[in-house]
Amino acid sequence: MLAGESPVTLVIDPSETSAPAAPPLSDLVARDARAFGGYARAGSWAFALLVARSVRPGGQAAAETPKVSAKEFAQLADCSPERVMRYYKAWDRAADDGMVPHFEALQPGQDVELPDADVWLSYYVSRNSATSERGTAIAEAAEAEGIRPTKALEVAENPTALRAAILADPSTARAARAALLDRVREDPELQAELARDVVRTDDLKKAVATESRSADRIGYVRQIAESGQIRTPAGQTVDAPVELREEAERHLSLIDELEDGEDTGGWAAEAYDTMKSLVVETVEADPELRVQERRTKFYSSLQKATKAFEELTFDDAQDFYEDDMVERLEELQQAIGGCLAALRGTGRNPSQE
């Protein structure tokens, strides 16, 4: 502004620059928002408070309090008395734990600080199953596991939620598998049902066969490590060399160090094949054992052949006689003759000594 000039005053219409004024907040909207916030923080505790401050405790006369009975409250709420009592009992259990005030300390319309929503399921049982034989068993099992019975009862009453958790969460599925295995050991009927499910499901049947093969291979290696003996291909049981036993122990230690759930198939196959090869090498490296192995194998084959021949019957040969049968027997006779000649040619026939 230049010297001597008068100041200029600008007049601005507020309507041209200000944002449109917000409409007045509805009391109904504000009340709903506050109710929503309270429920979001406290969950079903908010409903339980309505019951706790309006339903009179058992043994208290109607004249002593403005509260009403659970039946009257249910009629006013247009629901069942059983539903009201479930909230009533949940509040009672929480009061015993010091989580909320006891009924006697509450008056209709009174507000109190409520526990977090995630604590609710620890006290609420959706059905009156806790008093049944089934509920009692679940409660006892929960106490043995060191958890609150109401948690286990809640899960038992909502198998669909349990199924969803198992399908969605690997850690829940593993916990369920471990629990199911513990139950199977004591429940023959469940064992049979699971076995039928497995054999009727191709993927499961293949998986069981694979795991069974791995377990057998690990058992073979473990037997060598623990007993210190090996079984030769011909069926002899002999003491394992120190080096072979140490190798078995080494493979076992590698397998035992695998994490839970880690596939043992490859490790089991490697350990089994290694031990099998070492057993063969052990037999071949010992001349006396090698001879004994061949002798044992010969007697085993001879016994099988003898048994097979003894099972042949000729009582009804006339009914099925064919020239080919005679030819096969003649060939067998010639083979036996050749074996006898070979044995006699060794000069060690005991009948000639």
XYZ file of C-alpha atoms in Angstrom:
353
model
C 0.000 0.000 0.000
C 1.387 3.466 -0.973
C 1.738 6.299 1.510
C -1.452 8.345 1.854
C -3.722 5.633 0.418
C -6.680 4.430 2.444
C -6.799 0.741 3.440
C -9.115 -1.424 1.436
C -11.442 -3.751 3.339
C -12.467 -6.974 1.576
C -15.802 -8.498 2.496
C -16.033 -12.263 1.813
C -19.304 -14.126 1.892
C -18.720 -17.190 4.099
C -21.180 -19.179 2.042
C -18.849 -18.964 -0.930
C -15.784 -20.497 0.838
C -17.022 -22.715 3.661
C -17.898 -26.394 3.143
C -21.574 -27.216 3.408
C -22.598 -27.577 7.015
C -23.004 -31.229 8.130
C -26.542 -32.253 8.885
C -27.297 -32.674 12.562
C -26.297 -36.078 13.900
C -29.254 -38.311 14.551
C -29.570 -39.451 18.140
C -30.593 -42.867 16.860
C -27.435 -43.169 14.772
C -25.259 -42.089 17.682
C -26.967 -44.575 19.962
C -26.440 -47.392 17.436
C -22.764 -46.462 17.014
C -22.223 -46.487 20.764
C -24.011 -49.823 21.045
C -21.919 -51.244 18.220
C -18.692 -50.037 19.810
C -19.648 -51.543 23.129
C -20.475 -54.873 21.567
C -17.291 -54.825 19.429
C -15.243 -54.447 22.593
C -17.168 -56.812 24.829
C -18.962 -59.205 22.468
C -21.557 -61.370 24.181
C -20.567 -59.986 27.571
C -22.864 -57.083 26.700
C -25.829 -59.465 26.441
C -24.767 -61.294 29.588
C -24.739 -57.969 31.467
C -28.348 -57.346 30.452
C -29.241 -60.676 32.026
C -27.014 -60.273 35.080
C -28.436 -56.882 36.064
C -32.056 -57.734 35.321
C -32.507 -61.380 36.401
C -32.620 -62.011 40.125
C -30.341 -64.688 41.579
C -31.783 -67.956 42.745
C -33.172 -67.856 46.266
C -33.871 -64.116 46.164
C -37.537 -63.215 46.621
C -39.276 -60.982 44.109
C -40.133 -58.464 46.832
C -36.467 -57.941 47.646
C -35.392 -56.687 44.226
C -36.750 -55.010 41.103
C -35.209 -57.794 39.062
C -37.349 -60.488 37.451
C -37.044 -64.243 37.077
C -35.279 -65.805 34.102
C -38.659 -66.994 32.816
C -40.161 -63.514 32.952
C -37.067 -61.996 31.340
C -37.267 -64.574 28.538
C -40.914 -63.739 27.935
C -40.073 -60.024 27.689
C -37.147 -60.820 25.367
C -39.220 -63.242 23.269
C -36.706 -66.059 23.645
C -36.378 -69.283 25.630
C -35.595 -69.376 29.365
C -32.818 -71.887 28.543
C -31.050 -69.308 26.406
C -31.306 -66.709 29.163
C -29.910 -69.191 31.694
C -26.891 -69.968 29.513
C -25.909 -66.300 29.686
C -26.772 -66.243 33.376
C -24.494 -69.246 34.121
C -21.666 -67.828 32.012
C -21.783 -64.612 34.068
C -21.931 -66.657 37.283
C -18.786 -68.609 36.366
C -16.977 -65.403 35.436
C -18.044 -63.801 38.726
C -16.591 -66.748 40.633
C -13.282 -66.064 38.852
C -13.421 -62.364 39.710
C -13.877 -61.300 36.090
C -17.215 -59.508 36.663
C -19.332 -58.414 39.686
C -21.685 -60.875 41.327
C -25.418 -60.610 40.617
C -26.170 -59.110 44.028
C -23.906 -56.146 43.282
C -25.769 -55.207 40.106
C -28.930 -53.198 39.637
C -31.118 -52.825 36.504
C -29.602 -50.299 34.093
C -26.181 -50.359 35.776
C -23.099 -50.391 33.532
C -19.822 -52.033 34.506
C -16.491 -52.605 32.807
C -16.698 -55.836 30.817
C -13.983 -58.393 29.984
C -12.585 -58.659 26.462
C -14.736 -60.426 23.916
C -12.209 -63.232 23.330
C -12.629 -64.383 26.958
C -16.338 -65.036 26.519
C -16.052 -68.549 25.103
C -14.072 -69.604 28.164
C -17.255 -69.261 30.221
C -20.170 -69.709 27.850
C -21.532 -73.148 26.955
C -23.900 -73.044 24.007
C -25.923 -76.016 25.210
C -26.528 -77.748 28.502
C -24.082 -80.487 27.553
C -21.783 -79.943 30.502
C -24.120 -81.893 32.782
C -24.499 -84.869 30.435
C -22.344 -87.991 30.561
C -20.659 -86.863 27.356
C -20.116 -83.361 28.730
C -18.676 -84.717 31.951
C -16.175 -86.830 30.029
C -15.145 -83.838 27.911
C -14.782 -81.657 30.985
C -12.599 -84.237 32.732
C -10.390 -84.608 29.655
C -10.040 -80.818 29.409
C -8.988 -80.563 33.045
C -6.433 -83.326 32.473
C -4.990 -81.276 29.603
C -4.853 -78.179 31.805
C -7.488 -76.127 29.955
C -10.834 -74.712 30.994
C -13.641 -77.285 30.425
C -15.898 -74.691 28.820
C -13.422 -74.309 25.957
C -13.510 -78.021 25.172
C -17.302 -78.132 25.508
C -17.662 -75.207 23.125
C -15.565 -77.006 20.504
C -17.481 -80.247 21.005
C -20.776 -78.429 20.477
C -19.633 -76.898 17.200
C -18.059 -79.659 15.054
C -18.506 -77.562 11.912
C -16.214 -74.904 13.355
C -13.735 -77.613 14.328
C -13.815 -78.993 10.777
C -13.246 -75.506 9.338
C -10.253 -74.936 11.610
C -8.739 -78.305 10.687
C -9.193 -77.679 6.965
C -7.779 -74.158 7.102
C -4.967 -74.403 9.640
C -2.120 -76.975 9.455
C -1.267 -76.626 13.154
C -4.879 -77.358 14.123
C -4.874 -80.350 11.792
C -1.705 -81.698 13.420
C -3.213 -81.279 16.880
C -6.357 -83.069 15.744
C -4.283 -85.895 14.239
C -2.344 -86.379 17.472
C -5.547 -86.413 19.519
C -7.188 -88.846 17.113
C -4.232 -91.228 17.335
C -4.437 -91.175 21.136
C -8.158 -91.957 20.914
C -7.673 -94.743 18.369
C -5.402 -96.676 20.740
C -8.276 -97.014 23.201
C -11.192 -97.371 20.784
C -11.244 -100.605 18.719
C -14.404 -99.527 16.931
C -12.788 -96.304 15.776
C -9.716 -98.298 14.702
C -11.897 -100.438 12.444
C -13.672 -97.394 10.994
C -10.402 -95.655 10.195
C -8.979 -98.817 8.660
C -12.008 -99.086 6.380
C -11.667 -95.432 5.404
C -8.013 -95.969 4.528
C -8.505 -99.061 2.356
C -11.401 -97.393 0.543
C -9.329 -94.319 -0.313
C -6.678 -95.011 -2.933
C -4.406 -92.098 -1.983
C -4.486 -93.048 1.695
C -3.926 -96.710 0.902
C -0.845 -95.872 -1.147
C 0.447 -93.539 1.557
C 0.007 -96.223 4.221
C 1.800 -98.782 2.049
C 4.686 -96.360 1.515
C 4.990 -95.531 5.203
C 4.735 -99.213 6.135
C 7.580 -100.047 3.766
C 9.706 -97.273 5.261
C 8.932 -98.473 8.785
C 9.935 -102.049 7.870
C 13.222 -100.830 6.414
C 14.008 -98.732 9.465
C 13.091 -101.720 11.641
C 15.577 -103.883 9.728
C 18.386 -101.389 10.344
C 17.371 -100.865 13.968
C 17.396 -104.623 14.618
C 21.017 -104.831 13.465
C 22.057 -101.846 15.582
C 20.318 -103.048 18.729
C 20.797 -106.829 18.575
C 24.214 -106.883 16.897
C 23.096 -109.677 14.581
C 22.377 -109.924 10.872
C 20.202 -112.233 8.832
C 21.874 -113.450 5.650
C 20.046 -113.775 2.319
C 19.785 -117.552 2.894
C 18.217 -117.014 6.308
C 21.152 -117.542 8.643
C 21.414 -115.416 11.792
C 25.008 -114.515 12.621
C 26.846 -111.884 14.642
C 27.356 -108.613 12.788
C 30.887 -107.252 12.411
C 31.578 -104.173 14.525
C 31.913 -101.952 11.440
C 28.550 -103.076 10.085
C 26.790 -102.444 13.393
C 28.345 -98.981 13.668
C 27.133 -98.172 10.165
C 23.598 -99.195 11.164
C 23.790 -96.930 14.227
C 25.010 -94.046 12.072
C 22.053 -94.332 9.705
C 19.626 -94.570 12.621
C 21.007 -91.416 14.200
C 20.441 -89.531 10.936
C 16.855 -90.749 10.763
C 16.153 -89.987 14.425
C 17.361 -86.418 13.963
C 14.774 -85.671 11.266
C 12.148 -83.086 12.135
C 8.605 -84.201 12.915
C 6.675 -84.499 9.701
C 9.802 -84.724 7.531
C 9.679 -87.519 4.968
C 11.754 -90.506 6.083
C 11.220 -92.540 2.918
C 14.455 -91.595 1.173
C 16.552 -91.944 4.315
C 15.008 -95.322 5.106
C 15.635 -96.616 1.581
C 19.279 -95.492 1.639
C 19.892 -97.065 5.053
C 18.199 -100.336 4.048
C 20.045 -100.673 0.734
C 23.364 -99.882 2.407
C 22.883 -102.506 5.107
C 21.734 -105.131 2.604
C 24.866 -104.574 0.531
C 27.090 -104.745 3.605
C 25.485 -108.020 4.690
C 26.234 -109.562 1.290
C 29.818 -108.280 1.451
C 30.195 -109.724 4.944
C 29.089 -113.162 3.748
C 31.372 -113.109 0.721
C 34.373 -111.960 2.775
C 34.213 -114.974 5.115
C 35.029 -118.287 3.319
C 33.469 -120.467 5.992
C 30.342 -118.319 6.173
C 30.132 -118.257 2.380
C 30.109 -122.069 2.193
C 27.543 -122.302 4.965
C 25.407 -119.734 3.188
C 25.383 -121.749 -0.017
C 24.657 -124.949 1.896
C 21.745 -123.283 3.680
C 20.415 -121.917 0.412
C 20.670 -125.358 -1.212
C 18.779 -127.053 1.620
C 16.133 -124.345 1.512
C 15.577 -124.862 -2.212
C 15.615 -128.656 -1.784
C 13.004 -128.417 0.959
C 10.746 -126.257 -1.195
C 11.113 -128.628 -4.153
C 10.383 -131.669 -1.974
C 7.286 -130.042 -0.523
C 6.032 -129.097 -3.965
C 6.513 -132.664 -5.236
C 4.814 -134.163 -2.181
C 1.768 -132.031 -2.846
C 1.275 -133.715 -6.220
C -1.504 -136.350 -6.195
C -2.133 -138.997 -8.821
C -5.242 -140.684 -7.471
C -7.403 -139.234 -10.241
C -4.711 -139.066 -12.924
C -6.901 -140.971 -15.354
C -9.310 -138.049 -15.352
C -6.810 -135.438 -16.460
C -3.938 -137.449 -17.974
C -1.904 -135.738 -20.690
C 1.333 -136.817 -22.369
C 2.940 -133.505 -21.399
C 2.657 -134.423 -17.720
C 4.708 -137.565 -18.213
C 7.304 -135.670 -20.208
C 7.675 -133.042 -17.473
C 8.090 -135.707 -14.796
C 10.674 -137.545 -16.905
C 12.614 -134.282 -17.279
C 12.398 -133.800 -13.525
C 13.644 -137.341 -12.987
C 16.616 -136.699 -15.227
C 17.380 -133.426 -13.400
C 17.260 -135.212 -10.052
C 19.536 -137.898 -11.426
C 21.999 -135.243 -12.535
C 21.942 -133.666 -9.066
C 22.585 -137.035 -7.431
C 25.469 -137.768 -9.771
C 26.988 -134.344 -9.049
C 26.740 -134.858 -5.315
C 28.139 -138.393 -5.463
C 30.953 -137.140 -7.641
C 32.235 -135.042 -4.812
C 33.214 -138.233 -2.978
C 31.630 -136.980 0.242
C 28.435 -139.012 0.239
C 27.982 -140.006 3.900
C 26.280 -143.306 2.898
C 29.568 -144.459 1.336
C 31.752 -143.633 4.321
